[in-house]
PDB file of C-alpha atoms in Angstrom:
ATOM      1  CA  MET O  42      99.324  38.240 123.362  1.00 69.00           C
ATOM      2  CA  LYS O  43     100.914  41.262 124.370  1.00 85.00           C
ATOM      3  CA  ASP O  44      98.889  44.067 125.834  1.00 92.00           C
ATOM      4  CA  PRO O  45      98.027  46.418 123.146  1.00 93.00           C
ATOM      5  CA  ARG O  46      98.891  49.662 125.745  1.00 93.00           C
ATOM      6  CA  THR O  47     102.759  48.577 125.633  1.00 96.00           C
ATOM      7  CA  ILE O  48     102.578  48.149 121.895  1.00 97.00           C
ATOM      8  CA  VAL O  49     101.290  51.289 121.096  1.00 97.00           C
ATOM      9  CA  ARG O  50     103.361  53.745 123.705  1.00 96.00           C
ATOM     10  CA  ARG O  51     102.191  57.246 122.740  1.00 95.00           C
ATOM     11  CA  ALA O  52     100.604  59.200 119.902  1.00 95.00           C
ATOM     12  CA  LEU O  53     102.953  61.368 117.982  1.00 95.00           C
ATOM     13  CA  ILE O  54     101.776  65.138 117.387  1.00 94.00           C
ATOM     14  CA  THR O  55     103.583  67.190 115.044  1.00 95.00           C
ATOM     15  CA  GLU O  56     102.872  69.512 112.193  1.00 96.00           C
ATOM     16  CA  LYS O  57     103.929  66.987 109.639  1.00 96.00           C
ATOM     17  CA  GLY O  58     101.737  64.722 111.303  1.00 94.00           C
ATOM     18  CA  THR O  59      98.949  66.841 111.394  1.00 94.00           C
ATOM     19  CA  VAL O  60      99.126  67.544 107.622  1.00 96.00           C
ATOM     20  CA  LEU O  61      99.004  63.898 106.916  1.00 96.00           C
ATOM     21  CA  ARG O  62      95.908  63.089 109.387  1.00 95.00           C
ATOM     22  CA  GLU O  63      93.994  66.057 107.257  1.00 94.00           C
ATOM     23  CA  VAL O  64      95.202  64.983 103.809  1.00 96.00           C
ATOM     24  CA  ARG O  65      95.653  61.305 103.773  1.00 96.00           C
ATOM     25  CA  ASN O  66      94.244  59.871 106.957  1.00 96.00           C
ATOM     26  CA  VAL O  67      97.424  58.844 108.186  1.00 97.00           C
ATOM     27  CA  TYR O  68      98.099  58.745 112.129  1.00 97.00           C
ATOM     28  CA  SER O  69     101.454  58.449 113.647  1.00 97.00           C
ATOM     29  CA  PHE O  70     102.458  56.902 116.891  1.00 97.00           C
ATOM     30  CA  GLU O  71     105.798  55.846 118.692  1.00 97.00           C
ATOM     31  CA  VAL O  72     105.525  51.896 119.401  1.00 98.00           C
ATOM     32  CA  ALA O  73     107.519  49.273 121.005  1.00 97.00           C
ATOM     33  CA  ARG O  74     110.706  48.335 119.139  1.00 97.00           C
ATOM     34  CA  ASP O  75     109.956  44.588 118.961  1.00 96.00           C
ATOM     35  CA  ALA O  76     106.411  45.170 117.667  1.00 96.00           C
ATOM     36  CA  ASN O  77     105.705  43.896 114.118  1.00 97.00           C
ATOM     37  CA  LYS O  78     102.912  45.570 112.136  1.00 97.00           C
ATOM     38  CA  ILE O  79     100.387  42.890 112.765  1.00 97.00           C
ATOM     39  CA  GLU O  80     100.695  43.524 116.434  1.00 97.00           C
ATOM     40  CA  ILE O  81     100.576  47.346 115.582  1.00 98.00           C
ATOM     41  CA  GLN O  82      97.154  47.014 113.567  1.00 97.00           C
ATOM     42  CA  ARG O  83      95.686  45.016 116.195  1.00 97.00           C
ATOM     43  CA  ALA O  84      96.724  47.325 118.888  1.00 97.00           C
ATOM     44  CA  VAL O  85      95.236  50.475 117.450  1.00 97.00           C
ATOM     45  CA  GLU O  86      92.403  48.576 116.193  1.00 97.00           C
ATOM     46  CA  SER O  87      91.347  47.418 119.740  1.00 96.00           C
ATOM     47  CA  ILE O  88      92.565  50.520 121.786  1.00 95.00           C
ATOM     48  CA  PHE O  89      90.477  53.147 119.269  1.00 95.00           C
ATOM     49  CA  ARG O  90      87.989  50.992 117.811  1.00 96.00           C
ATOM     50  CA  VAL O  91      88.700  51.464 114.206  1.00 96.00           C
ATOM     51  CA  LYS O  92      89.563  49.988 111.030  1.00 97.00           C
ATOM     52  CA  VAL O  93      93.184  49.915 109.699  1.00 97.00           C
ATOM     53  CA  VAL O  94      94.045  49.937 106.122  1.00 98.00           C
ATOM     54  CA  GLU O  95      97.845  49.937 106.322  1.00 97.00           C
ATOM     55  CA  VAL O  96     100.940  50.359 108.935  1.00 98.00           C
ATOM     56  CA  ARG O  97     104.003  51.303 107.991  1.00 98.00           C
ATOM     57  CA  THR O  98     106.857  51.289 110.119  1.00 98.00           C
ATOM     58  CA  MET O  99     110.432  52.847 110.510  1.00 98.00           C
ATOM     59  CA  GLN O 100     113.365  52.800 113.078  1.00 98.00           C
ATOM     60  CA  MET O 101     114.330  56.161 114.180  1.00 97.00           C
ATOM     61  CA  ARG O 102     118.072  56.791 115.600  1.00 97.00           C
ATOM     62  CA  GLY O 103     118.189  58.306 119.001  1.00 96.00           C
ATOM     63  CA  LYS O 104     119.869  61.959 119.052  1.00 96.00           C
ATOM     64  CA  GLU O 105     122.963  63.036 120.309  1.00 96.00           C
ATOM     65  CA  LYS O 106     122.897  65.394 123.150  1.00 96.00           C
ATOM     66  CA  ARG O 107     125.414  67.392 125.272  1.00 94.00           C
ATOM     67  CA  MET O 108     125.131  68.481 128.845  1.00 93.00           C
ATOM     68  CA  GLY O 109     128.161  70.757 129.190  1.00 94.00           C
ATOM     69  CA  ARG O 110     130.790  68.988 128.046  1.00 94.00           C
ATOM     70  CA  PHE O 111     129.274  65.712 128.490  1.00 96.00           C
ATOM     71  CA  ALA O 112     128.232  63.898 125.779  1.00 96.00           C
ATOM     72  CA  GLY O 113     125.104  61.544 125.550  1.00 96.00           C
ATOM     73  CA  ARG O 114     122.465  59.957 123.403  1.00 96.00           C
ATOM     74  CA  ARG O 115     118.823  59.524 123.779  1.00 96.00           C
ATOM     75  CA  ASN O 116     117.421  55.852 123.118  1.00 97.00           C
ATOM     76  CA  ASP O 117     116.623  54.373 119.520  1.00 97.00           C
ATOM     77  CA  TRP O 118     112.865  54.288 118.995  1.00 98.00           C
ATOM     78  CA  LYS O 119     110.197  52.848 116.463  1.00 98.00           C
ATOM     79  CA  LYS O 120     107.672  54.783 114.686  1.00 98.00           C
ATOM     80  CA  ALA O 121     104.542  53.484 113.144  1.00 98.00           C
ATOM     81  CA  LEU O 122     102.446  55.686 110.578  1.00 98.00           C
ATOM     82  CA  VAL O 123      98.936  53.983 110.520  1.00 98.00           C
ATOM     83  CA  THR O 124      96.353  54.143 107.632  1.00 98.00           C
ATOM     84  CA  LEU O 125      92.606  54.332 108.494  1.00 97.00           C
ATOM     85  CA  GLN O 126      89.652  53.689 106.084  1.00 96.00           C
ATOM     86  CA  PRO O 127      88.602  57.128 104.889  1.00 94.00           C
ATOM     87  CA  ASP O 128      85.332  57.164 106.956  1.00 94.00           C
ATOM     88  CA  GLN O 129      87.209  56.573 110.091  1.00 94.00           C
ATOM     89  CA  LYS O 130      89.151  58.777 112.746  1.00 92.00           C
ATOM     90  CA  ILE O 131      90.702  58.888 116.343  1.00 92.00           C
ATOM     91  CA  GLU O 132      89.252  61.266 118.420  1.00 86.00           C
ATOM     92  CA  LEU O 133      92.297  61.995 120.501  1.00 81.00           C
ATOM     93  CA  PHE O 134      94.102  63.951 117.609  1.00 77.00           C
ATOM     94  CA  GLU O 135      90.798  65.673 116.632  1.00 72.00           C
ATOM     95  CA  GLN O 136      90.867  67.781 119.920  1.00 73.00           C
ATOM     96  CA  ILE O 137      94.274  69.250 118.871  1.00 67.00           C
TER      97      ILE O 137
END
């Protein structure tokens, strides 16, 4: 089994994510591109000690970026939206 910290890379804290968290108890994370929904669910449950109801994933394309006349591109990445049980919450997000 993979280490949960390699599956869940970082928490995504955005305005849209804050609204989803308050209204629907949905948290967003950047995850490893090769991780599936079951691995993501187990990783979040083991790291944060919560019960996950649903995991939705999406592939995000990296943005085109320019440095003067040189064009480059950021890496593609994977985003996971994790729904928790109604009585559960992740304290990391609540401090913000």
